[in-house]
């Protein structure tokens, strides 16, 4: 099913009628190649959450398209977090006295993730510490002399 | 890839890890959140991470679900703006472009760029073509799973026709014989529910009292109707416009009592001395009856004042039986007023 092939891209195509057909053909080919590719995110999960948003389309290729787009989104965030993590590992040690080998394991931490997500518009704030009571850490009330 | 429980240096020691569980997922989303956590872990592993803490994975899983919902919402809005309820590929591409517009994609500056060859689509094509395919670990069933309800089996549904457009959970239709007025269906073999007739019969109730004025119209024949009309004075047809003989009132006047015997003495003598009561005696002078309507404890009977003015009375159309009772009442009133003439001044 090639839904609405020439309707929306008709006026947008600058290459003319031939170019339009090429674009449509490329899109068709891409959608068909989606059926061969199995994304990491399962189709059932994507279908469920798309359905909750009102997305109504029986075509499986669109579901796969959204799944691939979500996978690419998460992998981009992960790669950005990985770069932040590598940058911290590769940073020179200011304290030369310890001479302890830096932990070269690549571990995803909340700091790296929040930095990576900030570029995508997601504010992820991790509480620095947990306190027993809400007043912990605040200035003590002034005592009467 | 190891799945750590938390940073011991930063987080305080707690008894159970369950209290650290983030409140991201509710009970309804737990399954979807768990599935997305697995896929996020697989993506992180494919990216290059070897280890991770629990909380970043939970956060990323939540981000993934929000992203999918966001794409769906945007696609639906683009479809609705075009006057459609079903999304197509271009709605999805427009939604992806809107999300990617924050970062930017190839061809974003050109307002007339083709959607088919959009930078977003090309990026995705690259993902499909080049990156190593990492399928989801395991297989999950289609969710949410709807419980199949068993159809209610009852005696009423045995003879029912299965309608495709009527859901099963609605109650069954009543027996057609109860609402179809068919005179032929009196001898139907199918046992039908007898309509309960009311125990109280209005006709019988009012027939005992002698007045059938409340009998239903459709159930009486013409003769019965005439009978009813003759009994009920309010159903009597109105009088035609002509003179009518009125029954006489034999009210003995106080002052000028007209004696019947004196008047018709010669007639009586001529007839042989038989005294015949005649009801058709019309006295020339009828006392005028005046009513005074007032607020007081005095009875209405004492408010009557009689004067012999000789005015003619209006014609009354009253039944004969009621006339007799009224006559008696009037006579009593007159007697009282004549016996106590002084009390009239109190009115």
Tab-separated table of C-alpha atoms in Angstrom:
chain	number	residue	atom	x	y	z
A	1	UNK	CA	0.000	0.000	0.000
A	2	UNK	CA	1.457	3.241	-1.146
A	3	UNK	CA	-0.603	5.634	0.804
A	4	UNK	CA	-1.063	9.062	-0.697
A	5	UNK	CA	1.885	8.800	-2.963
A	6	UNK	CA	1.720	11.949	-4.999
A	7	UNK	CA	-0.547	14.085	-2.857
A	8	UNK	CA	1.695	15.797	-0.374
A	9	UNK	CA	4.965	15.517	-2.175
A	10	UNK	CA	3.601	16.824	-5.445
A	11	UNK	CA	3.950	20.479	-4.689
A	12	UNK	CA	7.087	19.996	-2.656
A	13	UNK	CA	9.167	18.299	-5.295
A	14	UNK	CA	11.470	20.658	-7.109
A	15	UNK	CA	12.778	18.139	-9.590
A	16	UNK	CA	9.545	17.945	-11.423
A	17	UNK	CA	7.420	14.970	-12.197
A	18	UNK	CA	10.355	12.645	-12.825
A	19	UNK	CA	12.031	13.552	-9.601
A	20	UNK	CA	8.844	13.012	-7.775
A	21	UNK	CA	8.566	9.546	-9.082
A	22	UNK	CA	12.140	8.817	-8.124
A	23	UNK	CA	11.523	9.985	-4.618
A	24	UNK	CA	8.407	7.924	-4.348
A	25	UNK	CA	10.191	4.918	-5.716
A	26	UNK	CA	12.960	5.355	-3.183
A	27	UNK	CA	10.473	5.617	-0.389
A	28	UNK	CA	8.677	2.534	-1.582
A	29	UNK	CA	11.924	0.656	-1.695
A	30	UNK	CA	12.825	1.833	1.770
A	31	UNK	CA	9.501	0.759	3.207
A	32	UNK	CA	9.805	-2.652	1.629
A	33	UNK	CA	13.311	-3.041	3.014
A	34	UNK	CA	11.889	-2.360	6.445
A	35	UNK	CA	10.077	-5.661	6.359
A	36	UNK	CA	13.391	-7.470	6.037
A	37	UNK	CA	14.952	-5.619	8.936
A	38	UNK	CA	13.960	-6.536	12.466
A	39	UNK	CA	14.361	-3.606	14.813
A	40	UNK	CA	15.509	-4.097	18.368
A	41	UNK	CA	12.266	-2.658	19.663
A	42	UNK	CA	9.498	-5.239	19.216
A	43	UNK	CA	6.544	-4.390	17.035
A	44	UNK	CA	4.002	-5.242	19.714
A	45	UNK	CA	5.417	-2.669	22.104
A	46	UNK	CA	5.456	0.034	19.445
A	47	UNK	CA	1.945	-0.824	18.330
A	48	UNK	CA	0.620	-0.641	21.862
A	49	UNK	CA	2.070	2.740	22.645
A	50	UNK	CA	1.170	4.145	19.238
A	51	UNK	CA	-2.370	2.954	19.766
A	52	UNK	CA	-2.499	4.718	23.094
A	53	UNK	CA	-1.678	7.968	21.312
A	54	UNK	CA	-4.418	7.515	18.761
A	55	UNK	CA	-2.255	6.263	15.949
A	56	UNK	CA	-4.480	4.158	13.782
A	57	UNK	CA	-2.800	2.412	10.899
A	58	UNK	CA	-2.992	-1.250	10.053
A	59	UNK	CA	0.165	-1.065	7.938
A	60	UNK	CA	3.022	-2.880	9.626
A	61	UNK	CA	5.614	-0.928	7.670
A	62	UNK	CA	4.698	2.294	9.434
A	63	UNK	CA	5.033	0.542	12.780
A	64	UNK	CA	8.463	-0.676	11.738
A	65	UNK	CA	9.329	2.853	10.596
A	66	UNK	CA	8.504	4.258	14.016
A	67	UNK	CA	10.388	1.400	15.700
A	68	UNK	CA	13.486	2.085	13.617
A	69	UNK	CA	13.205	5.809	14.321
A	70	UNK	CA	12.952	5.149	18.075
A	71	UNK	CA	15.896	2.785	17.942
A	72	UNK	CA	17.961	5.381	16.133
A	73	UNK	CA	16.946	7.989	18.713
A	74	UNK	CA	18.036	5.855	21.654
A	75	UNK	CA	21.234	4.796	19.953
A	76	UNK	CA	22.091	8.442	19.284
A	77	UNK	CA	21.601	9.272	22.948
A	78	UNK	CA	23.652	6.242	23.946
A	79	UNK	CA	26.478	7.207	21.646
A	80	UNK	CA	26.493	10.740	23.038
A	81	UNK	CA	26.579	9.359	26.573
A	82	UNK	CA	29.373	7.054	25.536
A	83	UNK	CA	31.388	9.984	24.275
A	84	UNK	CA	30.871	11.786	27.565
A	85	UNK	CA	31.927	8.680	29.445
A	86	UNK	CA	35.035	8.269	27.287
A	87	UNK	CA	35.882	11.919	27.783
A	88	UNK	CA	35.806	11.453	31.544
A	89	UNK	CA	37.971	8.371	31.338
A	90	UNK	CA	40.484	10.027	29.061
A	91	UNK	CA	40.709	13.165	31.186
A	92	UNK	CA	44.074	13.574	32.778
A	93	UNK	CA	44.249	12.850	36.479
A	94	UNK	CA	44.842	16.039	38.411
A	95	UNK	CA	45.825	14.251	41.511
A	96	UNK	CA	49.059	12.493	40.586
A	97	UNK	CA	49.669	11.157	44.042
A	98	UNK	CA	47.103	8.427	43.950
A	99	UNK	CA	48.431	6.850	40.786
A	100	UNK	CA	45.530	4.520	40.730
A	101	UNK	CA	44.619	3.128	37.338
A	102	UNK	CA	41.533	4.730	36.103
A	103	UNK	CA	38.574	2.587	35.737
A	104	UNK	CA	38.512	1.956	32.004
A	105	UNK	CA	35.187	0.289	32.086
A	106	UNK	CA	32.561	2.072	30.129
A	107	UNK	CA	29.711	2.470	32.530
A	108	UNK	CA	26.607	4.433	31.816
A	109	UNK	CA	26.002	6.830	34.657
A	110	UNK	CA	23.254	9.287	35.313
A	111	UNK	CA	25.582	12.188	34.823
A	112	UNK	CA	26.553	11.192	31.319
A	113	UNK	CA	23.002	10.347	30.426
A	114	UNK	CA	21.643	13.659	31.696
A	115	UNK	CA	24.274	15.534	29.709
A	116	UNK	CA	23.413	13.618	26.567
A	117	UNK	CA	19.664	14.048	27.058
A	118	UNK	CA	19.977	17.769	27.650
A	119	UNK	CA	20.926	18.243	24.002
A	120	UNK	CA	17.759	16.505	22.960
A	121	UNK	CA	15.558	18.616	25.188
A	122	UNK	CA	15.049	16.089	27.962
A	123	UNK	CA	15.774	17.338	31.466
A	124	UNK	CA	16.928	14.484	33.604
A	125	UNK	CA	17.939	15.519	37.065
A	126	UNK	CA	19.372	13.028	39.439
A	127	UNK	CA	19.197	13.868	43.133
A	128	UNK	CA	22.680	14.216	44.530
A	129	UNK	CA	21.934	12.726	47.885
A	130	UNK	CA	19.122	11.372	49.923
A	131	UNK	CA	18.329	12.864	53.271
A	132	UNK	CA	16.410	11.594	56.232
A	133	UNK	CA	14.325	14.723	56.633
A	134	UNK	CA	13.502	17.603	54.317
A	135	UNK	CA	15.340	20.073	56.547
A	136	UNK	CA	18.656	18.328	56.347
A	137	UNK	CA	21.311	20.566	54.878
A	138	UNK	CA	19.440	23.807	55.423
A	139	UNK	CA	20.823	26.558	57.626
A	140	UNK	CA	20.098	26.018	61.289
A	141	UNK	CA	17.581	28.465	62.689
A	142	UNK	CA	19.104	31.406	64.521
A	143	UNK	CA	19.085	30.770	68.183
A	144	UNK	CA	18.078	33.361	70.629
A	145	UNK	CA	20.858	34.451	72.841
B	1	UNK	CA	26.688	-6.425	30.262
B	2	UNK	CA	26.463	-6.203	33.972
B	3	UNK	CA	23.475	-4.589	35.532
B	4	UNK	CA	24.609	-2.828	38.637
B	5	UNK	CA	22.442	-2.158	41.623
B	6	UNK	CA	23.696	1.350	42.296
B	7	UNK	CA	26.690	3.408	43.213
B	8	UNK	CA	27.668	2.537	46.749
B	9	UNK	CA	29.680	5.682	47.208
B	10	UNK	CA	26.880	8.011	46.383
B	11	UNK	CA	23.773	6.316	47.527
B	12	UNK	CA	23.070	5.579	51.155
B	13	UNK	CA	22.766	2.043	52.322
B	14	UNK	CA	19.203	0.968	52.401
B	15	UNK	CA	17.633	-2.206	53.565
B	16	UNK	CA	15.814	-3.143	50.410
B	17	UNK	CA	16.292	-2.010	46.894
B	18	UNK	CA	12.605	-1.868	46.317
B	19	UNK	CA	12.384	1.587	47.870
B	20	UNK	CA	14.819	2.863	45.281
B	21	UNK	CA	12.563	1.816	42.483
B	22	UNK	CA	11.704	4.903	40.465
B	23	UNK	CA	8.106	5.880	40.243
B	24	UNK	CA	8.206	6.087	36.489
B	25	UNK	CA	5.933	3.220	35.684
B	26	UNK	CA	2.526	2.648	37.103
B	27	UNK	CA	0.946	-0.741	37.499
B	28	UNK	CA	-0.600	-0.460	34.053
B	29	UNK	CA	2.696	0.331	32.342
B	30	UNK	CA	4.864	-2.178	34.142
B	31	UNK	CA	4.815	-4.711	31.375
B	32	UNK	CA	5.576	-2.209	28.630
B	33	UNK	CA	8.250	-0.641	30.784
B	34	UNK	CA	9.900	-3.987	31.383
B	35	UNK	CA	9.918	-4.784	27.679
B	36	UNK	CA	11.343	-1.393	26.798
B	37	UNK	CA	14.029	-1.843	29.450
B	38	UNK	CA	15.182	-5.016	27.716
B	39	UNK	CA	15.347	-3.331	24.314
B	40	UNK	CA	17.183	-0.304	25.755
B	41	UNK	CA	19.728	-2.616	27.322
B	42	UNK	CA	20.260	-4.310	23.977
B	43	UNK	CA	20.709	-0.966	22.231
B	44	UNK	CA	23.229	0.192	24.848
B	45	UNK	CA	25.155	-2.996	24.429
B	46	UNK	CA	25.191	-2.546	20.662
B	47	UNK	CA	26.412	1.031	21.143
B	48	UNK	CA	29.386	-0.040	23.165
B	49	UNK	CA	28.525	0.181	26.827
B	50	UNK	CA	29.713	-2.675	28.912
B	51	UNK	CA	28.131	-1.800	32.222
B	52	UNK	CA	25.378	0.423	33.418
B	53	UNK	CA	23.551	1.337	36.530
B	54	UNK	CA	19.912	0.543	37.020
B	55	UNK	CA	18.554	4.033	37.136
B	56	UNK	CA	19.901	5.303	33.791
B	57	UNK	CA	18.420	2.278	32.089
B	58	UNK	CA	15.049	2.937	33.674
B	59	UNK	CA	15.286	6.551	32.612
B	60	UNK	CA	16.150	5.617	29.037
B	61	UNK	CA	13.323	3.102	28.916
B	62	UNK	CA	10.918	5.806	29.980
B	63	UNK	CA	12.370	8.158	27.364
B	64	UNK	CA	11.840	5.510	24.700
B	65	UNK	CA	8.176	5.047	25.589
B	66	UNK	CA	7.610	8.782	25.681
B	67	UNK	CA	9.294	9.133	22.285
B	68	UNK	CA	7.039	6.504	20.704
B	69	UNK	CA	3.948	8.156	22.180
B	70	UNK	CA	5.143	11.552	21.009
B	71	UNK	CA	5.676	10.356	17.437
B	72	UNK	CA	2.216	8.790	17.466
B	73	UNK	CA	0.589	11.959	18.756
B	74	UNK	CA	2.319	14.161	16.199
B	75	UNK	CA	1.453	11.812	13.350
B	76	UNK	CA	-2.184	11.787	14.374
B	77	UNK	CA	-2.243	15.566	14.546
B	78	UNK	CA	-0.774	15.862	11.059
B	79	UNK	CA	-3.303	13.380	9.738
B	80	UNK	CA	-6.159	15.248	11.387
B	81	UNK	CA	-4.950	18.516	9.945
B	82	UNK	CA	-5.183	16.954	6.513
B	83	UNK	CA	-8.703	15.796	7.214
B	84	UNK	CA	-7.898	12.154	7.729
B	85	UNK	CA	-8.232	9.833	10.662
B	86	UNK	CA	-5.788	7.221	9.462
B	87	UNK	CA	-2.124	8.110	9.401
B	88	UNK	CA	0.034	7.527	6.354
B	89	UNK	CA	3.782	7.482	5.815
B	90	UNK	CA	3.994	11.220	5.194
B	91	UNK	CA	2.355	12.011	8.531
B	92	UNK	CA	4.991	9.902	10.236
B	93	UNK	CA	7.787	11.568	8.274
B	94	UNK	CA	6.482	15.010	9.187
B	95	UNK	CA	6.342	14.004	12.836
B	96	UNK	CA	9.899	12.691	12.724
B	97	UNK	CA	11.049	15.894	11.048
B	98	UNK	CA	9.444	17.973	13.751
B	99	UNK	CA	11.252	16.025	16.455
B	100	UNK	CA	14.528	16.151	14.563
B	101	UNK	CA	14.188	19.853	13.867
B	102	UNK	CA	15.746	20.519	17.263
B	103	UNK	CA	18.985	18.927	16.157
B	104	UNK	CA	18.629	19.558	12.504
B	105	UNK	CA	18.656	17.267	9.527
B	106	UNK	CA	19.737	17.481	5.940
B	107	UNK	CA	17.397	19.566	3.841
B	108	UNK	CA	15.655	21.235	6.742
B	109	UNK	CA	16.252	24.747	5.448
B	110	UNK	CA	14.481	24.079	2.170
B	111	UNK	CA	10.727	24.576	2.721
B	112	UNK	CA	9.900	22.766	-0.477
B	113	UNK	CA	11.946	19.708	0.195
B	114	UNK	CA	10.475	16.414	-0.713
B	115	UNK	CA	9.251	14.309	2.118
B	116	UNK	CA	10.182	11.120	0.377
B	117	UNK	CA	13.824	12.066	0.246
B	118	UNK	CA	13.853	13.874	3.555
B	119	UNK	CA	16.979	13.830	5.634
B	120	UNK	CA	15.155	11.929	8.308
B	121	UNK	CA	14.260	9.161	5.920
B	122	UNK	CA	17.809	8.979	4.626
B	123	UNK	CA	19.146	8.649	8.138
B	124	UNK	CA	16.784	5.831	8.833
B	125	UNK	CA	17.726	4.190	5.592
B	126	UNK	CA	21.297	4.306	6.714
B	127	UNK	CA	20.374	2.621	9.962
B	128	UNK	CA	18.566	-0.131	8.152
B	129	UNK	CA	21.210	-0.645	5.548
B	130	UNK	CA	24.413	-0.380	7.446
B	131	UNK	CA	23.960	-1.072	11.097
B	132	UNK	CA	24.037	-4.540	12.410
B	133	UNK	CA	20.677	-5.966	12.960
B	134	UNK	CA	20.002	-6.714	16.618
B	135	UNK	CA	16.667	-8.392	16.997
B	136	UNK	CA	14.785	-8.272	20.216
B	137	UNK	CA	15.805	-10.884	22.731
B	138	UNK	CA	12.905	-13.284	22.966
B	139	UNK	CA	9.445	-12.830	21.638
B	140	UNK	CA	6.536	-11.149	23.290
B	141	UNK	CA	2.863	-11.649	22.712
B	142	UNK	CA	0.548	-8.987	21.466
B	143	UNK	CA	-0.558	-6.934	24.423
B	144	UNK	CA	-2.760	-5.918	26.113
B	145	UNK	CA	-4.418	-9.310	26.127
B	146	UNK	CA	-8.193	-9.072	26.143
B	147	UNK	CA	-9.982	-11.723	28.068
B	148	UNK	CA	-12.488	-13.533	25.900
B	149	UNK	CA	-15.860	-13.403	27.553
B	150	UNK	CA	-18.118	-16.383	27.296
B	151	UNK	CA	-21.477	-15.639	25.848
B	152	UNK	CA	-24.231	-15.726	28.414
B	153	UNK	CA	-26.320	-18.763	27.842
B	154	UNK	CA	-29.862	-18.447	28.987
B	155	UNK	CA	-33.226	-19.660	27.899
B	156	UNK	CA	-34.008	-16.369	26.284
B	157	UNK	CA	-31.122	-16.576	23.878
B	158	UNK	CA	-32.031	-19.946	22.504
B	159	UNK	CA	-34.372	-18.750	19.840
B	160	UNK	CA	-32.620	-15.483	19.166
B	161	UNK	CA	-31.228	-14.522	15.838
B	162	UNK	CA	-27.614	-13.532	15.919
B	163	UNK	CA	-27.270	-9.941	14.870
B	164	UNK	CA	-23.842	-8.903	13.807
B	165	UNK	CA	-24.245	-5.269	14.716
B	166	UNK	CA	-25.629	-5.826	18.212
B	167	UNK	CA	-23.026	-6.590	20.871
B	168	UNK	CA	-23.464	-9.695	22.945
B	169	UNK	CA	-23.350	-7.962	26.274
B	170	UNK	CA	-26.663	-6.172	25.670
B	171	UNK	CA	-29.782	-7.819	27.099
B	172	UNK	CA	-31.866	-9.848	24.769
B	173	UNK	CA	-34.969	-8.497	23.065
B	174	UNK	CA	-38.344	-9.235	24.678
B	175	UNK	CA	-40.706	-11.759	23.214
B	176	UNK	CA	-42.210	-10.252	20.043
B	177	UNK	CA	-45.693	-11.327	21.036
B	178	UNK	CA	-45.593	-8.914	23.909
B	179	UNK	CA	-45.311	-5.848	21.765
B	180	UNK	CA	-46.838	-6.877	18.427
B	181	UNK	CA	-50.613	-6.334	18.288
B	182	UNK	CA	-51.752	-9.224	16.242
B	183	UNK	CA	-55.281	-10.566	16.616
B	184	UNK	CA	-54.390	-13.788	14.847
B	185	UNK	CA	-51.758	-14.611	17.378
B	186	UNK	CA	-54.283	-15.524	20.064
B	187	UNK	CA	-53.910	-19.187	19.357
B	188	UNK	CA	-50.175	-19.286	19.108
B	189	UNK	CA	-48.622	-22.480	20.200
B	190	UNK	CA	-45.555	-20.821	21.577
B	191	UNK	CA	-46.049	-20.211	25.256
B	192	UNK	CA	-46.099	-16.526	25.654
B	193	UNK	CA	-45.982	-14.436	28.727
B	194	UNK	CA	-49.478	-13.389	29.630
B	195	UNK	CA	-49.796	-9.732	30.188
B	196	UNK	CA	-50.859	-9.203	33.703
B	197	UNK	CA	-54.255	-7.585	33.835
B	198	UNK	CA	-54.813	-5.133	36.587
B	199	UNK	CA	-56.676	-6.501	39.523
B	200	UNK	CA	-58.538	-3.282	40.081
B	201	UNK	CA	-61.223	-2.570	37.519
B	202	UNK	CA	-62.259	1.028	37.257
B	203	UNK	CA	-65.462	0.104	35.487
B	204	UNK	CA	-66.609	-2.156	38.252
B	205	UNK	CA	-65.671	0.320	40.862
B	206	UNK	CA	-67.759	3.098	39.431
B	207	UNK	CA	-70.619	0.892	38.332
B	208	UNK	CA	-71.247	-0.044	41.950
B	209	UNK	CA	-71.824	3.566	42.830
B	210	UNK	CA	-74.263	3.941	40.051
B	211	UNK	CA	-72.357	6.341	37.875
B	212	UNK	CA	-70.473	5.049	34.919
B	213	UNK	CA	-69.019	8.310	33.996
B	214	UNK	CA	-65.472	7.005	34.088
B	215	UNK	CA	-65.931	4.084	31.789
B	216	UNK	CA	-63.339	4.022	29.030
B	217	UNK	CA	-64.587	5.393	25.793
B	218	UNK	CA	-63.452	2.676	23.486
B	219	UNK	CA	-65.030	-0.161	25.320
B	220	UNK	CA	-68.711	0.792	25.456
B	221	UNK	CA	-71.303	0.580	22.788
B	222	UNK	CA	-73.714	3.314	21.857
B	223	UNK	CA	-76.570	2.136	24.023
B	224	UNK	CA	-74.469	2.098	27.072
B	225	UNK	CA	-73.244	5.537	26.300
B	226	UNK	CA	-76.762	6.855	26.107
B	227	UNK	CA	-77.561	5.229	29.373
B	228	UNK	CA	-74.573	6.852	30.959
B	229	UNK	CA	-75.572	10.200	29.563
B	230	UNK	CA	-79.043	9.982	30.930
B	231	UNK	CA	-77.869	9.210	34.403
B	232	UNK	CA	-75.129	11.790	34.680
B	233	UNK	CA	-76.532	15.293	34.799
B	234	UNK	CA	-73.268	16.780	33.545
B	235	UNK	CA	-73.403	14.727	30.395
B	236	UNK	CA	-76.928	15.874	29.538
B	237	UNK	CA	-76.961	17.738	26.250
B	238	UNK	CA	-77.402	21.458	26.599
B	239	UNK	CA	-80.904	22.909	26.393
B	240	UNK	CA	-82.021	24.435	23.150
B	241	UNK	CA	-82.787	28.090	23.063
B	242	UNK	CA	-86.499	28.259	23.910
B	243	UNK	CA	-88.920	28.670	26.761
B	244	UNK	CA	-89.034	25.961	29.238
B	245	UNK	CA	-91.502	25.213	31.893
B	246	UNK	CA	-90.051	25.485	35.316
B	247	UNK	CA	-91.263	23.504	38.255
B	248	UNK	CA	-92.993	25.591	40.784
B	249	UNK	CA	-91.841	26.567	44.161
B	250	UNK	CA	-94.483	26.420	46.847
B	251	UNK	CA	-92.967	28.828	49.243
B	252	UNK	CA	-95.490	30.136	51.662
B	253	UNK	CA	-95.039	33.885	51.812
B	254	UNK	CA	-95.205	35.633	55.114
B	255	UNK	CA	-97.473	38.562	54.503
B	256	UNK	CA	-99.554	37.957	51.564
B	257	UNK	CA	-100.185	34.320	51.738
B	258	UNK	CA	-102.066	33.270	48.772
B	259	UNK	CA	-104.304	30.505	49.766
B	260	UNK	CA	-104.835	27.921	47.206
B	261	UNK	CA	-108.163	27.021	48.542
B	262	UNK	CA	-109.419	30.519	48.511
B	263	UNK	CA	-108.300	31.071	44.992
B	264	UNK	CA	-109.675	27.931	43.577
B	265	UNK	CA	-112.627	27.582	45.857
B	266	UNK	CA	-115.126	27.968	43.100
B	267	UNK	CA	-113.287	25.369	41.029
B	268	UNK	CA	-113.273	22.928	43.867
B	269	UNK	CA	-116.884	23.483	44.533
B	270	UNK	CA	-117.598	22.925	40.918
B	271	UNK	CA	-115.644	19.698	40.819
B	272	UNK	CA	-117.431	18.231	43.680
B	273	UNK	CA	-115.480	19.126	46.653
B	274	UNK	CA	-112.474	17.014	45.889
B	275	UNK	CA	-109.318	18.518	46.889
B	276	UNK	CA	-106.620	17.808	44.455
B	277	UNK	CA	-103.131	18.846	45.028
B	278	UNK	CA	-101.881	20.749	42.188
B	279	UNK	CA	-98.327	21.238	41.745
B	280	UNK	CA	-98.606	23.626	38.957
B	281	UNK	CA	-99.617	26.587	41.056
B	282	UNK	CA	-97.604	29.609	40.244
B	283	UNK	CA	-97.744	32.335	42.783
B	284	UNK	CA	-97.555	35.777	41.407
B	285	UNK	CA	-95.338	37.068	44.055
B	286	UNK	CA	-92.201	35.169	44.600
B	287	UNK	CA	-89.982	36.429	47.303
B	288	UNK	CA	-86.607	37.463	46.038
B	289	UNK	CA	-83.723	35.525	47.479
B	290	UNK	CA	-80.726	37.583	48.160
B	291	UNK	CA	-77.440	36.087	49.142
B	292	UNK	CA	-74.844	37.912	51.077
B	293	UNK	CA	-71.352	36.449	50.880
B	294	UNK	CA	-69.339	37.447	53.873
B	295	UNK	CA	-66.587	36.293	56.180
B	296	UNK	CA	-68.031	35.414	59.458
B	297	UNK	CA	-68.996	32.705	61.798
B	298	UNK	CA	-72.625	33.095	61.033
B	299	UNK	CA	-74.031	30.379	58.939
B	300	UNK	CA	-75.063	31.021	55.438
B	301	UNK	CA	-78.631	30.263	56.300
B	302	UNK	CA	-78.996	33.402	58.400
B	303	UNK	CA	-77.682	35.636	55.733
B	304	UNK	CA	-80.690	35.300	53.571
B	305	UNK	CA	-82.943	38.288	53.476
B	306	UNK	CA	-86.374	38.039	52.100
B	307	UNK	CA	-88.248	40.779	50.483
B	308	UNK	CA	-91.413	40.644	48.729
B	309	UNK	CA	-90.523	42.641	45.676
B	310	UNK	CA	-92.341	40.496	43.242
B	311	UNK	CA	-89.337	40.049	41.002
B	312	UNK	CA	-89.370	37.263	38.611
B	313	UNK	CA	-86.920	34.542	39.093
B	314	UNK	CA	-84.618	33.183	36.499
B	315	UNK	CA	-85.211	29.871	34.948
B	316	UNK	CA	-83.533	27.008	36.621
B	317	UNK	CA	-82.674	23.777	34.963
B	318	UNK	CA	-82.369	21.331	37.780
B	319	UNK	CA	-83.357	17.776	38.182
B	320	UNK	CA	-86.650	17.164	39.866
B	321	UNK	CA	-85.168	15.229	42.710
B	322	UNK	CA	-82.708	17.936	43.532
B	323	UNK	CA	-85.451	20.518	43.302
B	324	UNK	CA	-87.351	18.790	46.066
B	325	UNK	CA	-84.381	18.826	48.384
B	326	UNK	CA	-83.688	22.410	47.555
B	327	UNK	CA	-87.265	23.300	48.229
B	328	UNK	CA	-87.085	21.761	51.609
B	329	UNK	CA	-83.917	23.589	52.398
B	330	UNK	CA	-85.335	26.866	51.259
B	331	UNK	CA	-88.410	26.378	53.357
B	332	UNK	CA	-86.311	25.717	56.399
B	333	UNK	CA	-84.289	28.831	55.812
B	334	UNK	CA	-87.373	30.922	55.429
B	335	UNK	CA	-88.845	29.565	58.563
B	336	UNK	CA	-85.759	30.415	60.519
B	337	UNK	CA	-85.645	33.906	59.155
B	338	UNK	CA	-89.283	34.496	59.872
B	339	UNK	CA	-89.026	33.228	63.396
B	340	UNK	CA	-86.091	35.459	64.176
B	341	UNK	CA	-86.547	38.629	62.260
B	342	UNK	CA	-84.481	40.604	64.710
B	343	UNK	CA	-81.307	38.763	63.835
B	344	UNK	CA	-81.374	39.997	60.314
B	345	UNK	CA	-80.173	43.321	61.512
B	346	UNK	CA	-76.937	41.739	62.584
B	347	UNK	CA	-75.935	40.987	59.004
